[in-house]
Coordinates of C-alpha atoms and ligand atoms in Angstrom, one line a residue:
M807 CA -11.3 4.7 13.2
A808 CA -9.9 4.9 16.4
H809 CA -8.1 2.2 17.8
Q810 CA -7.0 1.3 14.8
F811 CA -3.3 0.3 15.8
K812 CA -4.7 -1.7 18.5
A813 CA -6.9 -3.6 16.2
A814 CA -4.0 -4.2 13.8
I815 CA -1.3 -5.2 16.7
N816 CA -3.6 -7.9 17.5
Q817 CA -3.0 -9.8 14.4
L818 CA 0.5 -9.9 15.9
N819 CA -0.6 -11.3 19.4
K820 CA -2.6 -13.9 17.4
V821 CA 0.6 -15.1 15.7
S822 CA 2.8 -15.1 18.4
Q823 CA 0.8 -17.8 20.2
L824 CA 1.2 -19.8 17.2
R825 CA 5.1 -19.8 17.3
H826 CA 7.7 -19.4 19.9
I827 CA 8.0 -16.0 20.3
T828 CA 9.0 -14.4 24.0
Y829 CA 7.1 -12.0 25.7
D830 CA 10.1 -9.5 25.5
E831 CA 10.3 -9.9 21.8
L832 CA 6.5 -9.2 21.3
E833 CA 6.9 -6.2 23.3
I834 CA 9.3 -4.7 20.9
L835 CA 7.3 -5.6 18.0
R836 CA 4.2 -4.2 19.5
R837 CA 5.7 -0.6 19.5
P838 CA 6.9 1.7 16.8
D839 CA 11.0 3.0 17.4
R840 CA 9.7 6.5 16.9
V841 CA 6.9 8.7 16.3
I842 CA 7.5 12.3 15.2
E843 CA 4.9 14.8 14.9
V844 CA 5.9 18.5 13.3
S845 CA 4.1 21.5 12.8
L846 CA 4.1 22.8 9.3
P847 CA 3.5 26.6 8.5
V848 CA 2.7 27.5 5.1
I849 CA 2.3 30.6 3.4
M850 CA -1.1 30.4 1.5
D851 CA -1.9 31.9 -1.8
N852 CA -3.7 34.6 0.0
G853 CA -1.1 35.3 2.1
K854 CA -2.2 33.9 5.3
I855 CA -0.4 31.4 7.3
K856 CA -2.0 27.9 7.5
V857 CA -0.3 25.4 10.0
F858 CA -0.5 21.9 9.3
T859 CA 0.6 18.8 11.3
G860 CA 3.0 16.2 9.7
Y861 CA 3.5 12.9 10.9
R862 CA 6.1 10.2 10.3
V863 CA 6.4 6.9 12.3
Q864 CA 9.4 4.6 11.9
Y865 CA 8.3 1.1 13.2
N866 CA 11.2 -1.1 13.0
N867 CA 14.9 -0.9 11.5
T868 CA 16.2 -4.5 12.5
R869 CA 16.1 -5.8 8.7
G870 CA 17.2 -2.3 7.3
P871 CA 16.2 1.4 7.1
Y872 CA 12.6 2.5 7.8
K873 CA 10.4 2.8 4.5
G874 CA 7.0 3.7 3.8
G875 CA 4.5 6.2 2.0
L876 CA 3.7 9.6 2.5
R877 CA -0.4 10.1 2.8
F878 CA -2.1 13.4 2.2
H879 CA -5.7 13.0 3.3
P880 CA -8.4 14.5 5.4
Q881 CA -8.5 11.7 7.3
V882 CA -5.2 11.3 8.6
N883 CA -4.2 10.9 12.0
L884 CA -1.4 9.6 14.3
D885 CA -3.3 6.2 15.0
E886 CA -3.5 5.6 11.1
V887 CA 0.1 6.6 10.8
K888 CA 1.0 4.0 13.2
T889 CA -1.0 1.5 11.7
L890 CA 0.4 1.9 8.3
A891 CA 3.9 1.9 9.4
F892 CA 3.4 -1.4 11.3
W893 CA 1.7 -2.7 8.4
M894 CA 5.0 -1.7 6.3
A895 CA 7.3 -3.4 8.7
I896 CA 5.0 -6.5 8.2
K897 CA 4.9 -6.1 4.5
C898 CA 8.9 -5.8 4.0
A899 CA 9.4 -8.5 5.9
V900 CA 6.7 -11.0 3.7
A901 CA 8.4 -9.5 0.7
D902 CA 11.8 -10.1 2.0
I903 CA 13.4 -7.0 1.2
P904 CA 16.1 -5.2 3.6
Y905 CA 13.7 -2.3 5.0
G906 CA 11.7 -1.6 8.3
G907 CA 8.5 -0.1 8.2
G908 CA 7.7 3.4 8.2
K909 CA 4.9 5.9 7.2
G910 CA 4.1 9.7 7.1
G911 CA 1.1 12.0 6.5
I912 CA -0.7 15.3 6.6
A913 CA -4.2 15.5 7.4
V914 CA -4.9 17.7 4.3
D915 CA -7.7 17.7 1.6
V916 CA -5.3 18.4 -1.5
K917 CA -8.3 19.0 -3.9
T918 CA -8.5 22.6 -1.7
L919 CA -4.8 23.4 -2.5
S920 CA -3.3 25.2 -5.7
L921 CA -0.2 23.6 -7.0
S922 CA 2.0 26.1 -5.3
E923 CA 0.6 25.7 -2.1
L924 CA 0.7 21.7 -2.4
E925 CA 4.6 22.5 -3.4
R926 CA 5.2 24.5 0.0
L927 CA 3.3 22.0 2.1
T928 CA 5.5 19.4 0.8
R929 CA 8.6 21.3 1.0
A930 CA 7.6 22.1 4.4
Y931 CA 7.1 18.7 5.5
T932 CA 10.4 17.8 4.3
R933 CA 12.5 20.4 5.9
G934 CA 10.5 19.2 9.1
F935 CA 11.7 15.8 8.6
A936 CA 15.1 16.3 7.1
D937 CA 17.1 15.0 10.3
F938 CA 15.0 11.9 10.5
I939 CA 15.0 10.7 6.7
G940 CA 17.7 9.5 4.5
P941 CA 18.7 6.7 1.9
N942 CA 20.1 4.8 5.0
I943 CA 17.4 6.2 7.8
D944 CA 14.1 6.2 6.3
I945 CA 12.6 6.6 3.0
P946 CA 9.6 7.7 1.9
A947 CA 7.4 6.9 -0.8
P948 CA 3.8 7.8 -2.6
D949 CA 0.3 7.0 -1.3
V950 CA -2.9 8.1 -1.2
Y951 CA -3.2 11.4 -2.9
T952 CA 0.9 11.9 -3.2
N953 CA 2.3 11.4 -6.6
P954 CA 5.9 11.5 -8.4
Q955 CA 5.8 15.2 -8.5
I956 CA 5.7 15.2 -4.6
M957 CA 8.5 13.1 -4.5
A958 CA 10.3 15.4 -6.7
W959 CA 9.7 18.3 -4.6
L960 CA 10.6 16.1 -1.6
M961 CA 14.0 15.0 -3.3
D962 CA 14.9 18.6 -4.4
E963 CA 13.9 20.0 -0.7
Y964 CA 16.1 17.5 0.6
S965 CA 19.4 17.6 -1.7
H966 CA 19.5 21.3 -1.0
I967 CA 19.4 21.0 2.7
K968 CA 22.2 18.3 2.4
G969 CA 24.2 19.9 -0.4
E970 CA 24.0 17.1 -2.3
N971 CA 21.9 15.2 -5.0
T972 CA 20.0 12.8 -3.0
P973 CA 17.8 10.9 -5.1
A974 CA 17.7 7.4 -3.1
V975 CA 16.2 10.0 0.0
V976 CA 12.9 8.8 -1.3
T977 CA 11.3 6.4 -4.5
G978 CA 8.2 6.6 -6.7
K979 CA 10.1 9.8 -8.3
P980 CA 9.9 10.5 -11.9
V981 CA 12.0 8.6 -14.0
E982 CA 13.8 11.9 -15.6
I983 CA 15.5 12.2 -11.7
G984 CA 16.2 9.0 -10.8
G985 CA 12.7 6.9 -10.7
S986 CA 12.4 3.4 -11.8
L987 CA 10.6 2.2 -14.8
G988 CA 8.0 0.3 -13.6
R989 CA 7.5 1.8 -10.4
E990 CA 4.0 3.7 -11.2
T991 CA 2.3 0.6 -12.2
A992 CA 4.4 -1.9 -9.6
T993 CA 2.0 -2.3 -7.0
S994 CA -1.0 -3.2 -9.4
L995 CA 1.2 -5.6 -11.4
G996 CA 2.6 -7.5 -8.1
G997 CA -1.0 -7.7 -7.5
F998 CA -1.9 -8.9 -10.6
Y999 CA 0.8 -11.8 -10.5
V1000 CA -0.4 -13.1 -7.0
L1001 CA -4.4 -13.1 -8.3
E1002 CA -2.8 -15.0 -11.5
Q1003 CA -1.0 -17.7 -9.3
V1004 CA -3.8 -18.1 -6.8
L1005 CA -6.2 -18.6 -9.4
A1006 CA -4.0 -21.1 -11.0
K1007 CA -3.3 -22.8 -7.5
L1008 CA -7.3 -22.9 -7.2
K1009 CA -7.9 -24.2 -10.9
I1010 CA -10.1 -21.3 -11.6
A1011 CA -10.0 -20.2 -15.2
K1012 CA -9.4 -16.6 -16.2
H1013 CA -12.4 -16.5 -18.5
K1014 CA -14.5 -17.4 -15.6
V1015 CA -13.5 -14.6 -13.5
S1016 CA -15.4 -11.2 -13.1
L1017 CA -13.6 -8.2 -10.8
A1018 CA -14.8 -5.3 -9.2
V1019 CA -12.2 -2.7 -8.5
Q1020 CA -13.0 -0.1 -5.6
G1021 CA -10.5 3.0 -6.1
F1022 CA -9.7 4.3 -9.8
G1023 CA -6.4 5.7 -8.4
N1024 CA -2.8 4.8 -9.2
V1025 CA -3.4 1.3 -7.9
G1026 CA -6.9 0.7 -8.7
M1027 CA -7.1 1.9 -12.1
N1028 CA -3.6 0.3 -13.3
F1029 CA -4.8 -2.6 -11.8
A1030 CA -7.8 -2.8 -13.8
L1031 CA -6.0 -1.9 -16.8
I1032 CA -3.6 -4.8 -16.3
A1033 CA -6.2 -7.3 -15.6
Q1034 CA -8.3 -6.3 -18.4
A1035 CA -5.7 -6.5 -21.2
A1036 CA -4.6 -9.9 -19.8
G1037 CA -8.7 -11.0 -20.7
F1038 CA -10.4 -10.4 -17.0
Q1039 CA -13.5 -9.0 -17.2
I1040 CA -13.6 -5.8 -15.1
V1041 CA -17.4 -5.1 -14.1
A1042 CA -16.9 -2.5 -11.8
V1043 CA -14.7 0.5 -10.8
S1044 CA -15.5 3.5 -8.4
D1045 CA -13.7 6.5 -7.0
S1046 CA -14.3 8.8 -4.7
G1047 CA -17.6 10.3 -6.0
G1048 CA -19.0 7.0 -6.6
G1049 CA -18.7 4.0 -9.1
L1050 CA -19.7 2.3 -12.0
Y1051 CA -21.7 -1.2 -12.8
N1052 CA -22.0 -3.5 -16.2
E1053 CA -22.2 -7.1 -15.8
K1054 CA -21.0 -7.2 -19.4
G1055 CA -18.0 -5.7 -18.6
L1056 CA -16.7 -2.0 -18.8
D1057 CA -14.7 -0.4 -21.3
L1058 CA -11.8 0.9 -19.1
K1059 CA -10.2 3.4 -21.8
A1060 CA -13.4 5.1 -22.3
V1061 CA -14.1 5.1 -18.5
L1062 CA -10.9 6.6 -18.1
A1063 CA -11.0 9.4 -20.9
H1064 CA -14.7 10.2 -19.5
K1065 CA -12.7 10.2 -15.7
Q1066 CA -10.2 12.6 -17.0
K1067 CA -13.0 15.1 -18.4
T1068 CA -15.5 14.9 -15.5
S1069 CA -13.0 14.4 -12.9
C1070 CA -15.2 11.0 -11.4
V1071 CA -16.1 7.9 -13.1
K1072 CA -19.7 8.4 -12.6
N1073 CA -22.7 9.1 -15.2
F1074 CA -20.5 7.2 -17.8
K1075 CA -22.9 6.3 -20.6
S1076 CA -22.7 2.6 -20.9
A1077 CA -22.6 1.5 -17.2
K1078 CA -25.3 1.7 -14.1
N1079 CA -24.2 4.1 -11.5
I1080 CA -23.8 2.5 -8.0
S1081 CA -22.6 3.5 -4.7
N1082 CA -19.1 2.5 -3.1
E1083 CA -21.0 0.3 -0.6
K1084 CA -23.0 -1.6 -3.3
L1085 CA -20.1 -1.9 -5.1
L1086 CA -18.5 -4.0 -2.3
E1087 CA -21.6 -6.2 -2.5
L1088 CA -21.7 -7.2 -6.6
P1089 CA -22.0 -10.8 -7.8
V1090 CA -18.2 -11.0 -9.0
E1091 CA -15.6 -13.9 -8.7
V1092 CA -12.9 -11.1 -7.5
L1093 CA -13.3 -8.1 -5.2
V1094 CA -10.3 -5.4 -5.3
P1095 CA -10.6 -2.8 -2.6
A1096 CA -8.1 -0.4 -3.6
A1097 CA -8.8 2.7 -1.8
L1098 CA -9.1 3.3 1.7
E1099 CA -9.0 1.2 4.9
N1100 CA -11.7 -0.9 6.7
V1101 CA -14.4 -0.6 3.9
I1102 CA -15.1 -4.1 4.6
D1103 CA -16.4 -4.7 8.2
E1104 CA -18.7 -6.6 10.6
N1105 CA -21.7 -5.0 8.8
N1106 CA -21.2 -5.6 4.9
A1107 CA -19.2 -9.0 5.3
S1108 CA -22.1 -11.5 5.3
R1109 CA -23.3 -9.6 2.1
V1110 CA -19.8 -9.9 0.1
K1111 CA -20.7 -12.2 -2.5
A1112 CA -16.9 -12.4 -4.1
K1113 CA -15.1 -15.8 -3.6
I1114 CA -11.9 -14.0 -3.6
I1115 CA -10.7 -10.6 -2.0
L1116 CA -7.5 -9.1 -3.4
E1117 CA -6.5 -6.4 -1.1
L1118 CA -4.5 -3.8 -3.0
A1119 CA -5.6 -1.1 -0.3
N1120 CA -3.9 -1.2 2.6
G1121 CA -6.1 -2.4 5.7
P1122 CA -9.4 -2.6 3.7
T1123 CA -11.0 -5.6 5.9
A1124 CA -11.5 -4.7 9.5
G1125 CA -10.7 -7.2 11.9
G1126 CA -14.3 -8.5 12.8
A1127 CA -15.1 -9.0 9.0
E1128 CA -12.1 -11.5 8.7
D1129 CA -13.6 -14.4 10.9
K1130 CA -17.1 -13.9 9.0
L1131 CA -15.4 -13.8 5.4
S1132 CA -13.4 -17.0 6.4
K1133 CA -16.3 -19.0 7.6
K1134 CA -17.9 -18.2 4.2
G1135 CA -15.0 -19.9 2.5
V1136 CA -14.0 -16.6 1.1
L1137 CA -10.1 -16.3 0.6
V1138 CA -8.5 -12.9 1.5
I1139 CA -5.2 -12.3 -0.4
P1140 CA -4.0 -10.0 2.4
D1141 CA -2.4 -6.3 1.7
V1142 CA 0.8 -7.5 3.1
L1143 CA 1.2 -9.8 0.5
A1144 CA -1.3 -8.3 -2.3
N1145 CA 0.3 -5.0 -2.9
A1146 CA 4.0 -5.9 -1.9
G1147 CA 4.6 -5.0 -5.5
G1148 CA 5.0 -1.2 -4.9
V1149 CA 7.5 -1.5 -2.0
I1150 CA 9.5 -4.2 -3.8
V1151 CA 9.7 -2.0 -6.5
S1152 CA 10.7 0.9 -4.6
Y1153 CA 13.7 -1.2 -3.4
F1154 CA 14.6 -2.0 -6.7
E1155 CA 14.5 2.1 -7.5
W1156 CA 16.7 2.8 -4.3
V1157 CA 19.2 0.0 -5.5
Q1158 CA 19.5 1.9 -8.8
N1159 CA 20.1 5.1 -7.0
L1160 CA 22.6 3.9 -4.9
R1161 CA 24.5 2.4 -7.4
H1162 CA 23.8 5.0 -10.3
F1163 CA 22.8 2.5 -12.7
Y1164 CA 19.4 2.0 -14.4
W1165 CA 17.4 -1.1 -15.3
D1166 CA 15.1 -1.4 -18.5
Q1167 CA 11.5 -2.3 -17.7
A1168 CA 11.5 -5.6 -18.5
K1169 CA 14.4 -6.4 -16.1
V1170 CA 12.3 -4.4 -13.1
E1171 CA 9.2 -6.5 -13.7
D1172 CA 11.0 -9.9 -13.8
R1173 CA 12.7 -9.2 -10.6
L1174 CA 9.3 -8.1 -9.1
K1175 CA 7.5 -11.3 -10.5
R1176 CA 10.5 -13.5 -9.0
Q1177 CA 10.4 -11.4 -5.5
I1178 CA 6.5 -11.9 -5.1
M1179 CA 6.1 -15.6 -6.3
N1180 CA 8.8 -16.3 -3.8
A1181 CA 6.7 -14.4 -1.1
L1182 CA 3.2 -16.0 -2.3
E1183 CA 5.1 -19.4 -2.3
K1184 CA 6.5 -19.1 1.3
V1185 CA 2.9 -17.7 2.5
W1186 CA 1.1 -20.6 0.8
Q1187 CA 3.2 -22.9 2.1
T1188 CA 2.8 -22.0 5.6
M1189 CA -1.1 -21.5 5.5
E1190 CA -1.2 -25.3 4.0
A1191 CA 1.0 -26.1 7.1
Q1192 CA -1.2 -24.7 9.5
G1193 CA -4.5 -26.4 7.7
N1194 CA -6.6 -23.5 7.4
N1195 CA -7.5 -21.1 4.5
N1196 CA -6.5 -17.8 6.4
M1197 CA -3.5 -16.3 4.1
R1198 CA -3.2 -13.2 6.2
E1199 CA -2.1 -15.3 9.7
A1200 CA 0.1 -17.1 7.5
A1201 CA 1.9 -13.9 5.8
Y1202 CA 2.0 -12.6 9.6
I1203 CA 3.9 -15.6 10.6
V1204 CA 6.3 -15.6 8.1
A1205 CA 6.9 -11.7 8.5
V1206 CA 7.4 -12.4 12.4
E1207 CA 9.8 -15.4 12.3
R1208 CA 11.9 -12.9 9.9
L1209 CA 11.6 -10.2 12.4
V1210 CA 12.4 -12.0 15.3
K1211 CA 15.3 -14.0 13.9
A1212 CA 17.0 -10.7 12.7
L1213 CA 15.9 -9.2 16.4
R1214 CA 17.5 -12.3 17.9
I1215 CA 21.1 -12.2 15.8
R1216 CA 21.4 -8.6 16.5
G1217 CA 20.8 -8.4 20.0
I1218 CA 19.3 -5.6 21.7
Ligands
NAD2035 P1 -4.6 7.6 -5.4 O1 -4.7 8.7 -4.4 O2 -3.5 7.2 -6.5 O3 -5.8 6.8 -5.4 C1 -7.0 6.5 -4.5 C2 -8.5 6.4 -5.1 O4 -9.0 6.1 -4.3 C3 -8.9 7.2 -5.8 O5 -9.3 6.9 -7.3 C4 -9.8 8.2 -4.7 O6 -11.0 8.9 -5.8 C5 -10.6 6.7 -4.6 N1 -11.3 7.2 -3.0 C6 -10.7 7.8 -2.3 N2 -11.8 7.9 -1.0 C7 -12.7 6.8 -1.5 C8 -13.8 6.2 -0.9 N3 -14.2 7.0 0.0 N4 -14.3 5.4 -1.5 C9 -14.0 4.8 -2.7 N5 -12.9 5.4 -3.3 C10 -12.2 6.3 -2.6 O7 -4.0 6.5 -4.2 P2 -3.0 4.9 -4.4 O8 -1.5 4.9 -4.7 O9 -3.6 4.1 -5.9 O10 -3.5 4.1 -3.1 C11 -4.5 3.3 -3.0 C12 -4.2 2.5 -2.1 O11 -3.6 1.5 -2.1 C13 -4.2 3.0 -0.6 O12 -4.6 2.1 0.4 C14 -2.8 2.8 -0.6 O13 -2.1 3.0 1.0 C15 -2.8 1.7 -1.2 N6 -1.2 1.7 -1.7 C16 -0.6 1.9 -2.9 C17 0.7 1.9 -3.1 C18 1.2 2.6 -4.0 O14 2.2 2.3 -4.9 N7 1.0 4.0 -4.4 C19 1.3 0.7 -2.3 C20 0.7 0.0 -1.6 C21 -0.4 0.3 -1.1

């Protein structure tokens, strides 16, 4: 979607009208600190050279180094990376962790690359950005179609360039080389903690809750497994190839085995195939978009039947849809809170790398729960003080107040 960044900044403009933020302060927050585009020539397996474009946007480092994922997807473009970097700046402030926002990406379909081409592309990206990233500068992490192996190559290439082992340059690494226990499931577990607490606040009993999850990757799949293990009923899941629906609930372990065999979830024996669009309109209590941006927009918002939307993806609800959902009484738990578990445990991983001292999984998950529950409480109280059901507005108020406070203390 073109002008995604402009639409994202709109939220900032709205919030600035609710709080005492000067025009100059707003001007600083409306722009990324730095936008970098790098050309990445890669020798393909057939001996030919293909030139990719790599992006990194460093949004605002007033509260700490830039931090944010690295996305490999055919639709990656600068406008999208700027938007995602802005959301990271807001998210780190909502979660109250000492980072600014950043994001990176390459427009590439990883499904067309061999493993060694993927490795060469990742190493080329690292060389291209080596002067701009680092443990105290900017710390990438996994995002759509990037994974712990890709983070390991990035860390290795960077360490070779700098001549010293530097695990803290990237998070989401495999545990064997400095990754944190609990990082792979952190985004999903954090989202699950938030959902459980919101349901408790709304006095909705767990056994009455059915969920549909769009996206069966790292975030969506782990969330579905955690929620099912906790007693929730998952009636639908999907991936880029389409979705599955069984109103009586899905056997997720069997769905997972089916996906591993056939590389997609559809055509599973004990469920109906449905499209990704139809999944969003199912009669469920909770809808969990966990794939890409703007899947709920002005056109389909009126057909969404869920009472709660837990945004595990970044930006799944387009601006125009939000008002329609709000009027229908749908509670949207915004991405900048719902999926903050990933960056919170990335922060723990970075701390462990810098200290060379590693925590057990129970400590990671206990600290994650405390950090994300504090964030939820602050957002919830702010929403109640505003007297509406707009959690996104409340989260942005919390974030912008923290960012502006830091700006004022540091000076320009
Ligand atoms: P992933 O690559 O592991 O999984 C993405 C999933 O989305 C896959 O199942 C893919 O098949 C599916 N998908 C792709 N296109 C689709 C489409 N058009 N319709 C439906 N499904 C589609 O990525 P991930 O890490 O799980 O990230 C998913 C979302 O969560 C993204 O928005 C990402 O920015 C966000 N997020 C991820 C993390 C993290 O820690 N990985 C943290 C915060 C937010």
